[in-house]
CSV table of C-alpha atoms in Angstrom, one decimal:
chain,number,residue,atom,x,y,z
A,1,MET,CA,36.1,-130.2,-92.7
A,2,GLU,CA,35.9,-126.5,-93.6
A,3,LEU,CA,37.8,-123.6,-92.1
A,4,THR,CA,36.6,-120.0,-91.8
A,5,VAL,CA,39.1,-117.4,-90.6
A,6,LYS,CA,38.2,-113.8,-89.6
A,7,THR,CA,40.4,-111.1,-88.2
A,8,TYR,CA,39.4,-108.2,-85.9
A,9,GLN,CA,41.1,-105.3,-84.2
A,10,LEU,CA,39.9,-105.2,-80.6
A,11,GLU,CA,39.8,-101.6,-79.4
A,12,PHE,CA,40.4,-101.2,-75.7
A,13,ARG,CA,38.2,-99.0,-73.6
A,14,ASN,CA,41.3,-98.0,-71.6
A,15,THR,CA,45.0,-98.0,-72.6
A,16,PHE,CA,46.6,-101.3,-71.6
A,17,SER,CA,50.1,-101.0,-70.2
A,18,ILE,CA,52.8,-103.4,-69.3
A,19,ALA,CA,56.5,-102.8,-68.5
A,20,HIS,CA,57.7,-102.3,-72.0
A,21,THR,CA,54.8,-100.8,-73.8
A,22,SER,CA,51.2,-99.4,-73.8
A,23,ARG,CA,48.6,-99.9,-76.5
A,24,ASN,CA,44.9,-99.2,-77.2
A,25,HIS,CA,44.1,-102.2,-79.3
A,26,THR,CA,45.1,-105.8,-80.1
A,27,ASP,CA,44.7,-107.8,-83.2
A,28,SER,CA,42.5,-110.9,-82.8
A,29,LEU,CA,42.0,-114.0,-84.9
A,30,TYR,CA,38.8,-116.0,-85.0
A,31,VAL,CA,38.5,-119.5,-86.4
A,32,ARG,CA,35.4,-121.6,-87.2
A,33,LEU,CA,36.0,-125.3,-88.1
A,34,SER,CA,32.9,-127.0,-89.5
A,35,HIS,CA,32.2,-130.7,-90.1
A,36,GLU,CA,28.9,-132.4,-90.8
A,37,GLY,CA,26.8,-129.4,-89.7
A,38,LEU,CA,28.7,-128.9,-86.5
A,39,HIS,CA,31.0,-125.9,-85.8
A,40,GLY,CA,34.0,-125.5,-83.4
A,41,PHE,CA,35.3,-122.1,-82.6
A,42,GLY,CA,38.8,-120.8,-81.6
A,43,GLU,CA,40.4,-117.5,-81.1
A,44,ALA,CA,43.8,-116.0,-80.4
A,45,ALA,CA,45.0,-112.5,-79.6
A,46,ILE,CA,48.1,-111.4,-81.4
A,47,PRO,CA,49.8,-108.7,-79.4
A,48,PRO,CA,52.6,-106.7,-81.0
A,49,TYR,CA,55.4,-108.2,-79.0
A,50,LEU,CA,55.0,-111.7,-80.6
A,51,ASP,CA,57.3,-112.6,-83.5
A,52,THR,CA,54.3,-112.8,-85.9
A,53,ASP,CA,51.4,-110.6,-87.0
A,54,ILE,CA,47.7,-111.0,-88.0
A,55,SER,CA,48.2,-111.3,-91.7
A,56,THR,CA,51.0,-114.0,-91.4
A,57,GLU,CA,48.8,-116.0,-89.0
A,58,GLU,CA,45.7,-115.7,-91.3
A,59,ALA,CA,47.7,-116.8,-94.3
A,60,ARG,CA,49.1,-119.8,-92.5
A,61,LEU,CA,45.6,-120.9,-91.5
A,62,ARG,CA,44.1,-120.3,-95.0
A,63,THR,CA,46.7,-122.8,-96.4
A,64,PHE,CA,46.1,-125.4,-93.7
A,65,PRO,CA,44.8,-128.7,-95.2
A,66,VAL,CA,41.7,-129.0,-93.0
A,67,SER,CA,40.0,-131.5,-95.3
A,68,GLU,CA,42.7,-134.0,-94.2
A,69,LEU,CA,42.1,-133.6,-90.5
A,70,SER,CA,41.1,-136.8,-88.7
A,71,THR,CA,38.1,-137.1,-86.4
A,72,ALA,CA,40.2,-139.2,-84.0
A,73,PRO,CA,41.1,-136.6,-81.5
A,74,SER,CA,44.8,-137.5,-80.8
A,75,LYS,CA,45.5,-138.1,-84.5
A,76,GLY,CA,43.9,-134.7,-85.4
A,77,LEU,CA,46.0,-132.9,-82.8
A,78,GLN,CA,49.1,-134.6,-84.0
A,79,GLN,CA,48.3,-133.6,-87.6
A,80,ILE,CA,47.9,-129.9,-86.5
A,81,THR,CA,51.2,-130.1,-84.5
A,82,LEU,CA,53.1,-131.7,-87.5
A,83,ILE,CA,51.8,-129.0,-90.0
A,84,PHE,CA,53.0,-126.3,-87.6
A,85,SER,CA,56.2,-128.1,-86.5
A,86,ASP,CA,58.5,-125.6,-88.1
A,87,LEU,CA,57.0,-122.9,-85.9
A,88,LYS,CA,56.7,-122.6,-82.2
A,89,ASN,CA,53.3,-122.3,-80.6
A,90,THR,CA,51.8,-119.7,-83.0
A,91,PRO,CA,48.5,-117.9,-82.3
A,92,GLY,CA,47.2,-119.5,-85.5
A,93,GLN,CA,48.0,-123.0,-84.2
A,94,ALA,CA,46.4,-122.2,-80.9
A,95,SER,CA,43.2,-120.9,-82.5
A,96,LEU,CA,43.0,-123.9,-84.8
A,97,GLU,CA,43.6,-126.4,-81.9
A,98,MET,CA,40.9,-124.6,-79.9
A,99,ALA,CA,38.4,-124.8,-82.8
A,100,TYR,CA,39.3,-128.5,-83.4
A,101,LEU,CA,38.8,-129.5,-79.8
A,102,ASP,CA,35.5,-127.6,-79.6
A,103,LEU,CA,34.3,-129.3,-82.8
A,104,MET,CA,35.5,-132.8,-81.9
A,105,SER,CA,33.9,-132.6,-78.4
A,106,LYS,CA,30.6,-131.7,-80.1
A,107,TRP,CA,31.0,-134.4,-82.8
A,108,HIS,CA,31.8,-137.1,-80.2
A,109,HIS,CA,29.1,-135.7,-77.7
A,110,ILE,CA,31.6,-135.4,-74.8
A,111,THR,CA,33.3,-132.6,-72.9
A,112,ILE,CA,36.7,-131.3,-74.1
A,113,SER,CA,38.2,-132.7,-70.8
A,114,SER,CA,36.9,-136.1,-71.6
A,115,LEU,CA,38.0,-135.8,-75.2
A,116,LEU,CA,41.6,-135.2,-74.2
A,117,GLU,CA,41.6,-138.3,-72.0
A,118,LEU,CA,39.9,-140.5,-74.6
A,119,GLU,CA,42.9,-142.1,-76.2
A,120,GLU,CA,46.2,-143.0,-74.6
A,121,GLY,CA,49.1,-141.3,-76.2
A,122,SER,CA,47.3,-137.9,-76.6
A,123,HIS,CA,49.9,-135.1,-76.4
A,124,ILE,CA,47.8,-133.4,-73.7
A,125,GLN,CA,47.6,-135.4,-70.5
A,126,LYS,CA,45.7,-134.3,-67.4
A,127,LYS,CA,48.6,-135.1,-65.0
A,128,GLU,CA,51.3,-133.2,-67.0
A,129,GLN,CA,52.7,-130.2,-65.2
A,130,GLN,CA,51.6,-127.1,-67.0
A,131,LEU,CA,53.7,-123.9,-67.5
A,132,TYR,CA,51.7,-120.7,-67.4
A,133,PHE,CA,52.6,-117.1,-68.3
A,134,TYR,CA,50.7,-114.1,-67.0
A,135,THR,CA,50.6,-110.6,-68.2
A,136,ILE,CA,50.4,-108.2,-65.3
A,137,GLY,CA,48.9,-104.8,-66.2
A,138,MET,CA,50.4,-101.6,-64.7
A,139,GLY,CA,48.5,-98.6,-63.7
A,140,ASP,CA,48.0,-95.8,-61.3
A,141,GLU,CA,45.3,-95.1,-58.7
A,142,ASN,CA,42.7,-94.5,-61.5
A,143,MET,CA,42.9,-98.2,-62.4
A,144,LEU,CA,40.4,-99.2,-59.7
A,145,SER,CA,37.7,-97.0,-61.2
A,146,LYS,CA,38.5,-98.5,-64.7
A,147,ILE,CA,38.1,-102.0,-63.2
A,148,ARG,CA,34.8,-101.1,-61.6
A,149,THR,CA,33.6,-99.8,-65.0
A,150,ALA,CA,34.4,-103.2,-66.6
A,151,ARG,CA,32.5,-105.2,-64.0
A,152,SER,CA,29.4,-105.3,-66.3
A,153,PHE,CA,31.3,-107.4,-68.8
């Protein structure tokens, strides 16, 4: 397998604000994982309040031993988890897992949902209770007009 990593600074059309900060951009990481002519894609935003930054995540990914990744879905996901085991849910890991799942679903000719249920013992199970976090934007009465402007996206 071959890994391509690109970084990008996404500029916002409008200032994004939450309780503790406002910003006009966010760093983003884009990953392409290739194998036998197929490509899987992953991405992750790296906002400034995380305990990492874009250059650290890019460096971690560039040293990842992708040539050793298994094409057996649960084994490949376990390999990614083991390599990142000293860290806790980094954006780089998320983007690589996303690219891996996208690639493996194409390689096996099945949906990602089916892929995750292929092998018993996969660390992602459909019936597991999921924990979600939400970022709630804060704004004033002008926010509705900004939202209307974004409808075309």
